[in-house]
Amino acid sequence: MKNLRLSKSIIGEREVESVARLMLEDGYLGMGAEVKLFELEIAEFLGVDTSNVICVNTGTSALHLALQSILDYNDEVLVPSLTYLASYQAISAANGIPISCDVYEDSLTINLDDAEKKLTKKTKAIMPVHYAGNPWKLESVYKFAQKHNLRVVEDAAHAFGCKYRGKKIGSFGDIICFSFDGIKNITSGEGGAIVTFDESIIDRLKDGRLLSVERDSENRYLGRRSWDFDVKRQGYRYHMSNIFAAIGRVQLSRLESEFAPKRRTIYDEYCQQLGEIPEIIIPVQDNYSYVIPHIFPVRILNGKRDEVRNQLESLNIPTGIHYKPNHHLSFFKDERLKLETTDRIYLEMITLPMHPEITIQDVRNISLKIKNALK
Ligand SMILES: *Cc1c(COP(=O)(O)O)cnc(C)c1O
């Protein structure tokens, strides 16, 4: 099939016009009023106060800033190994230690029984990853955290716009990190946001994105800079650019009317086409969750994954693997570690094309090729 993509930014005239307006009329490209407007609109979308939303330059820096605001040196963070490398690098960048946990076989989200076995005196936080947009058992994660006195940093990179028990991800909880990179549910080119309800870290996060210059955000929103200031801790250049915000604002306005229904229709068609095949397993979702699928991973049983993958690739149907488990990487390796489910399902996983420009016909064609490969 020609020009089929695994994932894709959906950018149109409105985003182009928005950036052109910003560049030609506003002319202020750093962090300024446009970022404040994006934060305001994200806050309105989530139903939270603007002060709870902090835009940054990537999802990874959102995670890093969030973690460095709560971790002490060598604190441990429980995290599923089956996640994007960014989750792990953010923990180690914040001087924390990622403790690799297994996932539930049905949902591919963090297994709380395994997490419980890995608790130590140094455990400070748990980082659930809303895999493919699925906030599976989020309530249990928060109960677990409460029981063991842990902070929760949600890696919600896949889950912007998703809901748990009718409430949007990011409208409740402890610290929630979103990504707006090129292929996420909405994009700002690159970008991310932290949402938190912990008043004690908000200033630290806001300053932290601007080299920890105290109260610099308010000046930037007004197009000013701080010339006389104090700095009390490590900071980073993690603020969002007005250019990113100009793209993100348009994308946000398209999410519920356009992107979400398309992704959900594609998801439903895949389920219809592949759901009955005994050798294919689609990760489950709670019936009380509203998921906007960011990716479409399935498991192919009986050792047939690579054959299916090769056949699809040969037909120009791109596929992916989400993810190579992080405990397999040299930097994060722990030889003692056995993650039974993760290690097994890693060899079964394949991600199929998912983005708003995939058509129903594409899904049917892809599914047919998979069925043929399985014969
Ligand atoms: C995309 C992603 C991130 C990082 O976001 P960036 O904006 O790309 O830095 C973190 N975690 C997960 C699970 C992701 O998919």
mmCIF file of C-alpha atoms and ligand atoms in Angstrom:
data_model
loop_
_atom_site.group_PDB
_atom_site.id
_atom_site.type_symbol
_atom_site.label_atom_id
_atom_site.label_comp_id
_atom_site.label_asym_id
_atom_site.label_seq_id
_atom_site.Cartn_x
_atom_site.Cartn_y
_atom_site.Cartn_z
ATOM 1 C CA MET A 1 0.000 0.000 0.000
ATOM 2 C CA LYS A 2 1.359 3.369 -0.833
ATOM 3 C CA ASN A 3 2.255 6.089 1.632
ATOM 4 C CA LEU A 4 0.785 4.296 4.610
ATOM 5 C CA ARG A 5 2.308 5.597 7.830
ATOM 6 C CA LEU A 6 2.451 3.985 11.259
ATOM 7 C CA SER A 7 1.701 7.314 12.913
ATOM 8 C CA LYS A 8 1.486 10.858 11.610
ATOM 9 C CA SER A 9 1.083 14.530 12.543
ATOM 10 C CA ILE A 10 -2.167 15.880 11.107
ATOM 11 C CA ILE A 11 -1.355 19.506 10.358
ATOM 12 C CA GLY A 12 -3.440 21.779 8.149
ATOM 13 C CA GLU A 13 -3.961 25.353 7.026
ATOM 14 C CA ARG A 14 -5.206 26.464 10.426
ATOM 15 C CA GLU A 15 -1.982 25.463 12.176
ATOM 16 C CA VAL A 16 0.034 27.142 9.407
ATOM 17 C CA GLU A 17 -2.030 30.337 9.719
ATOM 18 C CA SER A 18 -1.676 30.302 13.470
ATOM 19 C CA VAL A 19 2.127 30.056 13.268
ATOM 20 C CA ALA A 20 2.216 32.716 10.515
ATOM 21 C CA ARG A 21 0.149 35.079 12.677
ATOM 22 C CA LEU A 22 2.436 34.429 15.627
ATOM 23 C CA MET A 23 5.579 35.005 13.598
ATOM 24 C CA LEU A 24 4.484 37.960 11.503
ATOM 25 C CA GLU A 25 2.124 39.836 13.810
ATOM 26 C CA ASP A 26 3.311 38.914 17.266
ATOM 27 C CA GLY A 27 6.950 38.320 16.376
ATOM 28 C CA TYR A 28 7.728 37.052 19.865
ATOM 29 C CA LEU A 29 8.950 33.482 19.456
ATOM 30 C CA GLY A 30 10.077 32.569 22.964
ATOM 31 C CA MET A 31 7.754 31.828 25.851
ATOM 32 C CA GLY A 32 5.127 34.554 26.041
ATOM 33 C CA ALA A 33 1.426 35.319 25.841
ATOM 34 C CA GLU A 34 0.712 32.499 23.368
ATOM 35 C CA VAL A 35 1.972 29.915 25.869
ATOM 36 C CA LYS A 36 -0.207 31.446 28.572
ATOM 37 C CA LEU A 37 -3.215 31.150 26.242
ATOM 38 C CA PHE A 38 -2.389 27.503 25.509
ATOM 39 C CA GLU A 39 -2.165 26.810 29.247
ATOM 40 C CA LEU A 40 -5.496 28.558 29.756
ATOM 41 C CA GLU A 41 -7.157 26.524 27.016
ATOM 42 C CA ILE A 42 -5.702 23.228 28.299
ATOM 43 C CA ALA A 43 -6.989 24.166 31.764
ATOM 44 C CA GLU A 44 -10.461 24.903 30.336
ATOM 45 C CA PHE A 45 -10.401 21.629 28.426
ATOM 46 C CA LEU A 46 -9.509 19.683 31.577
ATOM 47 C CA GLY A 47 -11.734 21.732 33.862
ATOM 48 C CA VAL A 48 -8.870 22.785 36.156
ATOM 49 C CA ASP A 49 -7.386 26.126 37.171
ATOM 50 C CA THR A 50 -4.804 27.693 34.816
ATOM 51 C CA SER A 51 -2.294 27.765 37.656
ATOM 52 C CA ASN A 52 -2.313 23.935 37.623
ATOM 53 C CA VAL A 53 -1.035 23.687 34.033
ATOM 54 C CA ILE A 54 2.635 24.153 33.154
ATOM 55 C CA CYS A 55 3.668 23.889 29.500
ATOM 56 C CA VAL A 56 7.176 22.732 28.654
ATOM 57 C CA ASN A 57 9.167 21.890 25.531
ATOM 58 C CA THR A 58 8.745 18.067 25.524
ATOM 59 C CA GLY A 59 6.902 15.317 27.340
ATOM 60 C CA THR A 60 10.248 14.035 28.551
ATOM 61 C CA SER A 61 11.074 17.342 30.212
ATOM 62 C CA ALA A 62 7.601 17.349 31.777
ATOM 63 C CA LEU A 63 8.441 14.002 33.396
ATOM 64 C CA HIS A 64 11.948 15.100 34.373
ATOM 65 C CA LEU A 65 10.780 18.353 35.987
ATOM 66 C CA ALA A 66 7.928 16.579 37.763
ATOM 67 C CA LEU A 67 10.261 13.920 39.172
ATOM 68 C CA GLN A 68 13.018 16.282 40.208
ATOM 69 C CA SER A 69 10.453 18.260 42.194
ATOM 70 C CA ILE A 70 9.648 15.229 44.380
ATOM 71 C CA LEU A 71 12.681 12.890 44.381
ATOM 72 C CA ASP A 72 15.716 12.847 46.631
ATOM 73 C CA TYR A 73 18.984 11.297 45.522
ATOM 74 C CA ASN A 74 18.603 7.548 44.740
ATOM 75 C CA ASP A 75 14.895 7.460 45.484
ATOM 76 C CA GLU A 76 13.177 4.600 43.718
ATOM 77 C CA VAL A 77 10.333 4.923 41.243
ATOM 78 C CA LEU A 78 8.128 1.957 40.319
ATOM 79 C CA VAL A 79 7.611 1.980 36.559
ATOM 80 C CA PRO A 80 6.525 -0.608 33.976
ATOM 81 C CA SER A 81 9.465 -1.769 31.885
ATOM 82 C CA LEU A 82 7.120 -1.769 28.897
ATOM 83 C CA THR A 83 7.239 1.959 28.216
ATOM 84 C CA TYR A 84 9.013 4.491 26.072
ATOM 85 C CA LEU A 85 12.637 5.036 27.043
ATOM 86 C CA ALA A 86 11.738 8.624 28.005
ATOM 87 C CA SER A 87 10.001 7.443 31.193
ATOM 88 C CA TYR A 88 13.237 5.797 32.353
ATOM 89 C CA GLN A 89 15.626 8.531 31.276
ATOM 90 C CA ALA A 90 13.475 11.106 33.057
ATOM 91 C CA ILE A 91 13.725 9.139 36.308
ATOM 92 C CA SER A 92 17.493 8.737 36.117
ATOM 93 C CA ALA A 93 17.937 12.376 35.048
ATOM 94 C CA ALA A 94 16.152 13.345 38.265
ATOM 95 C CA ASN A 95 18.696 11.224 40.208
ATOM 96 C CA GLY A 96 16.098 8.554 40.820
ATOM 97 C CA ILE A 97 16.306 4.832 40.190
ATOM 98 C CA PRO A 98 13.715 3.265 37.897
ATOM 99 C CA ILE A 99 12.478 -0.012 39.402
ATOM 100 C CA SER A 100 11.253 -2.149 36.531
ATOM 101 C CA CYS A 101 7.838 -3.681 37.075
ATOM 102 C CA ASP A 102 5.909 -6.238 35.088
ATOM 103 C CA VAL A 103 2.614 -5.489 33.343
ATOM 104 C CA TYR A 104 -0.792 -7.123 33.440
ATOM 105 C CA GLU A 105 -1.064 -9.422 30.487
ATOM 106 C CA ASP A 106 -4.514 -8.192 29.485
ATOM 107 C CA SER A 107 -4.004 -4.405 29.621
ATOM 108 C CA LEU A 108 -0.179 -4.049 29.362
ATOM 109 C CA THR A 109 -0.215 -1.545 32.234
ATOM 110 C CA ILE A 110 1.758 -1.695 35.493
ATOM 111 C CA ASN A 111 1.113 -4.835 37.549
ATOM 112 C CA LEU A 112 0.458 -3.701 41.118
ATOM 113 C CA ASP A 113 1.150 -7.132 42.636
ATOM 114 C CA ASP A 114 4.610 -7.075 41.117
ATOM 115 C CA ALA A 115 5.051 -3.433 42.128
ATOM 116 C CA GLU A 116 4.181 -4.329 45.717
ATOM 117 C CA LYS A 117 6.966 -6.943 45.815
ATOM 118 C CA LYS A 118 9.450 -4.266 44.766
ATOM 119 C CA LEU A 119 8.684 -1.751 47.498
ATOM 120 C CA THR A 120 11.647 -0.732 49.656
ATOM 121 C CA LYS A 121 12.356 2.042 52.145
ATOM 122 C CA LYS A 122 13.631 4.091 49.200
ATOM 123 C CA THR A 123 10.450 3.827 47.116
ATOM 124 C CA LYS A 124 9.160 7.368 46.636
ATOM 125 C CA ALA A 125 6.824 7.217 43.659
ATOM 126 C CA ILE A 126 4.933 5.087 41.186
ATOM 127 C CA MET A 127 4.727 6.017 37.510
ATOM 128 C CA PRO A 128 1.766 4.406 35.767
ATOM 129 C CA VAL A 129 1.986 4.629 31.982
ATOM 130 C CA HIS A 130 -1.386 4.951 30.259
ATOM 131 C CA TYR A 131 -0.362 2.517 27.573
ATOM 132 C CA ALA A 132 -2.053 3.235 24.221
ATOM 133 C CA GLY A 133 -4.195 5.788 26.071
ATOM 134 C CA ASN A 134 -5.597 3.250 28.518
ATOM 135 C CA PRO A 135 -5.811 4.499 32.136
ATOM 136 C CA TRP A 136 -6.418 0.930 33.327
ATOM 137 C CA LYS A 137 -6.993 0.513 37.068
ATOM 138 C CA LEU A 138 -5.976 4.096 37.754
ATOM 139 C CA GLU A 139 -8.074 4.099 40.901
ATOM 140 C CA SER A 140 -6.149 1.051 42.179
ATOM 141 C CA VAL A 141 -2.866 2.801 41.402
ATOM 142 C CA TYR A 142 -3.898 5.749 43.579
ATOM 143 C CA LYS A 143 -5.094 3.410 46.351
ATOM 144 C CA PHE A 144 -1.774 1.563 46.181
ATOM 145 C CA ALA A 145 0.103 4.868 46.382
ATOM 146 C CA GLN A 146 -1.961 6.029 49.337
ATOM 147 C CA LYS A 147 -1.428 2.753 51.168
ATOM 148 C CA HIS A 148 2.340 2.890 50.710
ATOM 149 C CA ASN A 149 2.737 6.653 51.026
ATOM 150 C CA LEU A 150 3.965 7.163 47.458
ATOM 151 C CA ARG A 151 3.711 10.031 45.018
ATOM 152 C CA VAL A 152 2.065 9.317 41.658
ATOM 153 C CA VAL A 153 3.558 10.692 38.461
ATOM 154 C CA GLU A 154 1.296 9.654 35.598
ATOM 155 C CA ASP A 155 3.062 9.208 32.290
ATOM 156 C CA ALA A 156 0.002 10.301 30.346
ATOM 157 C CA ALA A 157 1.913 10.912 27.116
ATOM 158 C CA HIS A 158 -0.534 8.663 25.252
ATOM 159 C CA ALA A 159 -3.635 9.775 27.065
ATOM 160 C CA PHE A 160 -4.402 13.418 26.360
ATOM 161 C CA GLY A 161 -8.191 13.678 26.064
ATOM 162 C CA CYS A 162 -8.864 10.239 27.566
ATOM 163 C CA LYS A 163 -11.218 9.770 30.507
ATOM 164 C CA TYR A 164 -11.338 7.533 33.547
ATOM 165 C CA ARG A 165 -14.802 7.048 35.113
ATOM 166 C CA GLY A 166 -16.046 10.105 33.235
ATOM 167 C CA LYS A 167 -13.207 12.348 34.388
ATOM 168 C CA LYS A 168 -10.519 13.540 31.999
ATOM 169 C CA ILE A 169 -6.979 12.360 32.637
ATOM 170 C CA GLY A 170 -5.258 15.394 34.116
ATOM 171 C CA SER A 171 -8.411 16.701 35.819
ATOM 172 C CA PHE A 172 -7.615 14.842 39.061
ATOM 173 C CA GLY A 173 -4.698 13.083 40.738
ATOM 174 C CA ASP A 174 -1.192 14.001 41.854
ATOM 175 C CA ILE A 175 1.176 14.892 38.974
ATOM 176 C CA ILE A 176 0.164 14.183 35.383
ATOM 177 C CA CYS A 177 2.556 14.573 32.434
ATOM 178 C CA PHE A 178 1.451 14.945 28.817
ATOM 179 C CA SER A 179 3.391 14.923 25.563
ATOM 180 C CA PHE A 180 2.503 16.938 22.476
ATOM 181 C CA ASP A 181 5.244 15.562 20.246
ATOM 182 C CA GLY A 182 4.578 15.114 16.532
ATOM 183 C CA ILE A 183 2.585 11.890 16.709
ATOM 184 C CA LYS A 184 0.635 12.161 19.952
ATOM 185 C CA ASN A 185 -3.147 12.684 20.190
ATOM 186 C CA ILE A 186 -2.491 16.392 19.729
ATOM 187 C CA THR A 187 0.829 17.954 18.782
ATOM 188 C CA SER A 188 2.489 21.315 19.268
ATOM 189 C CA GLY A 189 5.409 20.222 17.048
ATOM 190 C CA GLU A 190 7.279 19.202 20.143
ATOM 191 C CA GLY A 191 5.950 19.968 23.581
ATOM 192 C CA GLY A 192 4.484 18.752 26.806
ATOM 193 C CA ALA A 193 2.611 19.815 29.909
ATOM 194 C CA ILE A 194 2.585 19.053 33.595
ATOM 195 C CA VAL A 195 -0.665 19.237 35.517
ATOM 196 C CA THR A 196 -0.506 19.098 39.288
ATOM 197 C CA PHE A 197 -2.741 19.923 42.216
ATOM 198 C CA ASP A 198 0.160 20.082 44.669
ATOM 199 C CA GLU A 199 0.487 23.791 45.405
ATOM 200 C CA SER A 200 3.833 23.218 47.082
ATOM 201 C CA ILE A 201 5.595 22.305 43.828
ATOM 202 C CA ILE A 202 3.838 24.534 41.280
ATOM 203 C CA ASP A 203 6.257 27.464 41.659
ATOM 204 C CA ARG A 204 9.190 25.109 41.590
ATOM 205 C CA LEU A 205 7.933 23.589 38.314
ATOM 206 C CA LYS A 206 7.165 26.977 36.758
ATOM 207 C CA ASP A 207 10.554 28.385 37.713
ATOM 208 C CA GLY A 208 12.312 25.098 36.913
ATOM 209 C CA ARG A 209 11.451 25.344 33.216
ATOM 210 C CA LEU A 210 13.163 28.789 33.144
ATOM 211 C CA LEU A 211 16.518 27.951 34.773
ATOM 212 C CA SER A 212 14.835 28.314 38.195
ATOM 213 C CA VAL A 213 14.756 32.090 37.900
ATOM 214 C CA GLU A 214 12.189 32.942 40.570
ATOM 215 C CA ARG A 215 8.792 34.027 39.248
ATOM 216 C CA ASP A 216 10.116 34.456 35.708
ATOM 217 C CA SER A 217 6.986 32.899 34.137
ATOM 218 C CA GLU A 218 4.801 35.924 34.931
ATOM 219 C CA ASN A 219 7.275 38.255 33.247
ATOM 220 C CA ARG A 220 7.542 36.023 30.181
ATOM 221 C CA TYR A 221 3.764 35.928 29.767
ATOM 222 C CA LEU A 222 3.912 39.732 29.564
ATOM 223 C CA GLY A 223 6.737 39.664 27.036
ATOM 224 C CA ARG A 224 9.257 40.816 29.622
ATOM 225 C CA ARG A 225 12.327 39.327 31.192
ATOM 226 C CA SER A 226 13.604 39.288 34.709
ATOM 227 C CA TRP A 227 16.838 41.245 35.126
ATOM 228 C CA ASP A 228 17.160 41.177 38.882
ATOM 229 C CA PHE A 229 16.343 37.811 40.386
ATOM 230 C CA ASP A 230 17.426 35.024 42.657
ATOM 231 C CA VAL A 231 17.969 31.322 41.969
ATOM 232 C CA LYS A 232 17.802 28.733 44.737
ATOM 233 C CA ARG A 233 18.094 25.427 42.904
ATOM 234 C CA GLN A 234 18.982 23.612 39.713
ATOM 235 C CA GLY A 235 16.887 24.698 36.728
ATOM 236 C CA TYR A 236 16.493 23.854 33.053
ATOM 237 C CA ARG A 237 15.692 25.482 29.711
ATOM 238 C CA TYR A 238 12.453 23.556 29.380
ATOM 239 C CA HIS A 239 9.934 26.326 28.691
ATOM 240 C CA MET A 240 7.572 26.085 25.711
ATOM 241 C CA SER A 241 7.995 28.385 22.719
ATOM 242 C CA ASN A 242 5.149 30.584 21.459
ATOM 243 C CA ILE A 243 5.549 28.809 18.104
ATOM 244 C CA PHE A 244 4.739 25.456 19.701
ATOM 245 C CA ALA A 245 1.793 26.980 21.550
ATOM 246 C CA ALA A 246 0.412 28.475 18.321
ATOM 247 C CA ILE A 247 0.306 24.972 16.809
ATOM 248 C CA GLY A 248 -0.966 23.322 19.997
ATOM 249 C CA ARG A 249 -3.898 25.711 20.409
ATOM 250 C CA VAL A 250 -5.296 24.808 16.988
ATOM 251 C CA GLN A 251 -4.697 21.100 17.589
ATOM 252 C CA LEU A 252 -6.518 21.255 20.913
ATOM 253 C CA SER A 253 -9.552 22.747 19.170
ATOM 254 C CA ARG A 254 -9.561 19.817 16.724
ATOM 255 C CA LEU A 255 -9.208 16.978 19.239
ATOM 256 C CA GLU A 256 -12.777 16.259 20.266
ATOM 257 C CA SER A 257 -14.464 17.207 17.013
ATOM 258 C CA GLU A 258 -12.044 15.521 14.654
ATOM 259 C CA PHE A 259 -9.085 13.475 15.925
ATOM 260 C CA ALA A 260 -10.762 11.557 18.753
ATOM 261 C CA PRO A 261 -13.735 10.213 16.753
ATOM 262 C CA LYS A 262 -11.439 9.209 13.886
ATOM 263 C CA ARG A 263 -9.010 7.341 16.123
ATOM 264 C CA ARG A 264 -11.889 5.601 17.872
ATOM 265 C CA THR A 265 -13.515 4.580 14.591
ATOM 266 C CA ILE A 266 -10.231 3.100 13.375
ATOM 267 C CA TYR A 267 -9.851 1.274 16.683
ATOM 268 C CA ASP A 268 -13.375 -0.162 16.444
ATOM 269 C CA GLU A 269 -12.808 -1.342 12.882
ATOM 270 C CA TYR A 270 -9.548 -3.078 13.858
ATOM 271 C CA CYS A 271 -11.386 -4.789 16.719
ATOM 272 C CA GLN A 272 -14.122 -5.905 14.375
ATOM 273 C CA GLN A 273 -11.660 -7.237 11.804
ATOM 274 C CA LEU A 274 -9.167 -8.873 14.177
ATOM 275 C CA GLY A 275 -11.091 -9.447 17.408
ATOM 276 C CA GLU A 276 -12.314 -12.960 16.571
ATOM 277 C CA ILE A 277 -8.975 -14.371 15.420
ATOM 278 C CA PRO A 278 -7.682 -16.815 18.061
ATOM 279 C CA GLU A 279 -4.025 -16.023 17.347
ATOM 280 C CA ILE A 280 -4.482 -12.288 17.882
ATOM 281 C CA ILE A 281 -4.950 -10.612 21.243
ATOM 282 C CA ILE A 282 -6.000 -6.980 21.524
ATOM 283 C CA PRO A 283 -5.230 -5.303 24.886
ATOM 284 C CA VAL A 284 -8.387 -4.787 26.947
ATOM 285 C CA GLN A 285 -9.858 -1.470 28.077
ATOM 286 C CA ASP A 286 -12.100 -0.803 31.070
ATOM 287 C CA ASN A 287 -15.674 -0.328 29.974
ATOM 288 C CA TYR A 288 -15.744 2.791 32.169
ATOM 289 C CA SER A 289 -12.760 4.353 30.418
ATOM 290 C CA TYR A 290 -12.968 6.599 27.371
ATOM 291 C CA VAL A 291 -9.815 5.925 25.363
ATOM 292 C CA ILE A 292 -8.528 7.889 22.403
ATOM 293 C CA PRO A 293 -6.122 5.261 21.066
ATOM 294 C CA HIS A 294 -2.688 6.747 20.464
ATOM 295 C CA ILE A 295 -1.269 3.501 19.036
ATOM 296 C CA PHE A 296 -2.783 0.154 18.090
ATOM 297 C CA PRO A 297 -0.650 -2.676 19.486
ATOM 298 C CA VAL A 298 -1.752 -6.313 19.310
ATOM 299 C CA ARG A 299 -0.152 -9.619 20.291
ATOM 300 C CA ILE A 300 0.357 -12.348 17.710
ATOM 301 C CA LEU A 301 0.568 -15.777 19.321
ATOM 302 C CA ASN A 302 2.229 -19.066 18.392
ATOM 303 C CA GLY A 303 5.545 -17.542 17.378
ATOM 304 C CA LYS A 304 4.045 -15.966 14.271
ATOM 305 C CA ARG A 305 4.743 -12.309 15.053
ATOM 306 C CA ASP A 306 7.894 -11.958 12.979
ATOM 307 C CA GLU A 307 6.350 -13.693 9.999
ATOM 308 C CA VAL A 308 3.340 -11.362 10.094
ATOM 309 C CA ARG A 309 5.618 -8.394 10.536
ATOM 310 C CA ASN A 310 7.843 -9.351 7.602
ATOM 311 C CA GLN A 311 4.894 -9.927 5.324
ATOM 312 C CA LEU A 312 3.340 -6.576 6.205
ATOM 313 C CA GLU A 313 6.641 -4.752 5.730
ATOM 314 C CA SER A 314 7.061 -6.407 2.317
ATOM 315 C CA LEU A 315 3.654 -4.980 1.351
ATOM 316 C CA ASN A 316 4.715 -1.491 2.491
ATOM 317 C CA ILE A 317 2.564 -1.661 5.608
ATOM 318 C CA PRO A 318 4.726 -0.149 8.345
ATOM 319 C CA THR A 319 4.618 -1.717 11.797
ATOM 320 C CA GLY A 320 6.260 -1.006 15.124
ATOM 321 C CA ILE A 321 7.009 -2.606 18.477
ATOM 322 C CA HIS A 322 5.901 -0.665 21.549
ATOM 323 C CA TYR A 323 8.224 -1.124 23.337
ATOM 324 C CA LYS A 324 11.572 -2.788 23.725
ATOM 325 C CA PRO A 325 11.460 -3.373 27.503
ATOM 326 C CA ASN A 326 13.758 -0.952 29.300
ATOM 327 C CA HIS A 327 15.208 -3.619 31.608
ATOM 328 C CA HIS A 328 16.803 -5.130 28.478
ATOM 329 C CA LEU A 329 18.864 -1.975 27.872
ATOM 330 C CA SER A 330 22.475 -1.877 29.093
ATOM 331 C CA PHE A 331 21.993 1.374 30.986
ATOM 332 C CA PHE A 332 18.990 0.096 32.951
ATOM 333 C CA LYS A 333 19.790 -3.600 33.067
ATOM 334 C CA ASP A 334 19.332 -5.647 36.183
ATOM 335 C CA GLU A 335 20.547 -9.209 35.636
ATOM 336 C CA ARG A 336 18.473 -10.532 38.519
ATOM 337 C CA LEU A 337 15.328 -9.232 36.984
ATOM 338 C CA LYS A 338 12.731 -11.541 35.503
ATOM 339 C CA LEU A 339 9.619 -9.895 34.243
ATOM 340 C CA GLU A 340 7.727 -12.956 33.143
ATOM 341 C CA THR A 341 4.851 -11.304 31.280
ATOM 342 C CA THR A 342 6.855 -8.453 29.771
ATOM 343 C CA ASP A 343 9.596 -10.744 28.466
ATOM 344 C CA ARG A 344 7.068 -13.115 26.917
ATOM 345 C CA ILE A 345 4.684 -10.632 25.343
ATOM 346 C CA TYR A 346 7.555 -8.525 23.979
ATOM 347 C CA LEU A 347 8.101 -11.290 21.403
ATOM 348 C CA GLU A 348 4.405 -11.252 20.466
ATOM 349 C CA MET A 349 3.830 -7.550 20.089
ATOM 350 C CA ILE A 350 3.286 -5.639 16.893
ATOM 351 C CA THR A 351 1.873 -2.146 16.442
ATOM 352 C CA LEU A 352 -0.368 -1.467 13.449
ATOM 353 C CA PRO A 353 -0.900 1.880 11.695
ATOM 354 C CA MET A 354 -3.031 4.300 13.733
ATOM 355 C CA HIS A 355 -3.595 7.995 13.050
ATOM 356 C CA PRO A 356 -6.586 10.104 11.956
ATOM 357 C CA GLU A 357 -5.868 9.759 8.229
ATOM 358 C CA ILE A 358 -6.044 5.952 8.216
ATOM 359 C CA THR A 359 -9.255 4.944 6.440
ATOM 360 C CA ILE A 360 -11.665 2.106 7.158
ATOM 361 C CA GLN A 361 -10.525 0.588 3.871
ATOM 362 C CA ASP A 362 -6.891 0.754 5.043
ATOM 363 C CA VAL A 363 -7.848 -1.106 8.216
ATOM 364 C CA ARG A 364 -9.671 -3.771 6.206
ATOM 365 C CA ASN A 365 -6.729 -4.198 3.845
ATOM 366 C CA ILE A 366 -4.205 -4.406 6.675
ATOM 367 C CA SER A 367 -6.385 -6.902 8.528
ATOM 368 C CA LEU A 368 -6.771 -9.034 5.413
ATOM 369 C CA LYS A 369 -3.001 -9.153 4.939
ATOM 370 C CA ILE A 370 -2.586 -10.226 8.563
ATOM 371 C CA LYS A 371 -5.155 -12.983 8.125
ATOM 372 C CA ASN A 372 -3.342 -14.150 4.996
ATOM 373 C CA ALA A 373 -0.008 -14.140 6.814
ATOM 374 C CA LEU A 374 -1.493 -16.274 9.580
ATOM 375 C CA LYS A 375 -2.779 -18.939 7.186
HETATM 376 C C1 LIG B 1 6.081 10.290 23.764
HETATM 377 C C2 LIG B 1 6.281 9.700 25.101
HETATM 378 C C3 LIG B 1 7.027 10.340 26.101
HETATM 379 C C4 LIG B 1 7.877 11.544 25.875
HETATM 380 O O1 LIG B 1 7.290 12.593 25.243
HETATM 381 P P1 LIG B 1 8.158 13.534 24.264
HETATM 382 O O2 LIG B 1 7.256 14.700 24.079
HETATM 383 O O3 LIG B 1 8.362 12.760 23.005
HETATM 384 O O4 LIG B 1 9.416 13.885 24.952
HETATM 385 C C5 LIG B 1 7.065 9.768 27.362
HETATM 386 N N1 LIG B 1 6.438 8.616 27.630
HETATM 387 C C6 LIG B 1 5.737 7.949 26.700
HETATM 388 C C7 LIG B 1 5.057 6.674 27.074
HETATM 389 C C8 LIG B 1 5.653 8.459 25.399
HETATM 390 O O5 LIG B 1 4.989 7.788 24.461
#
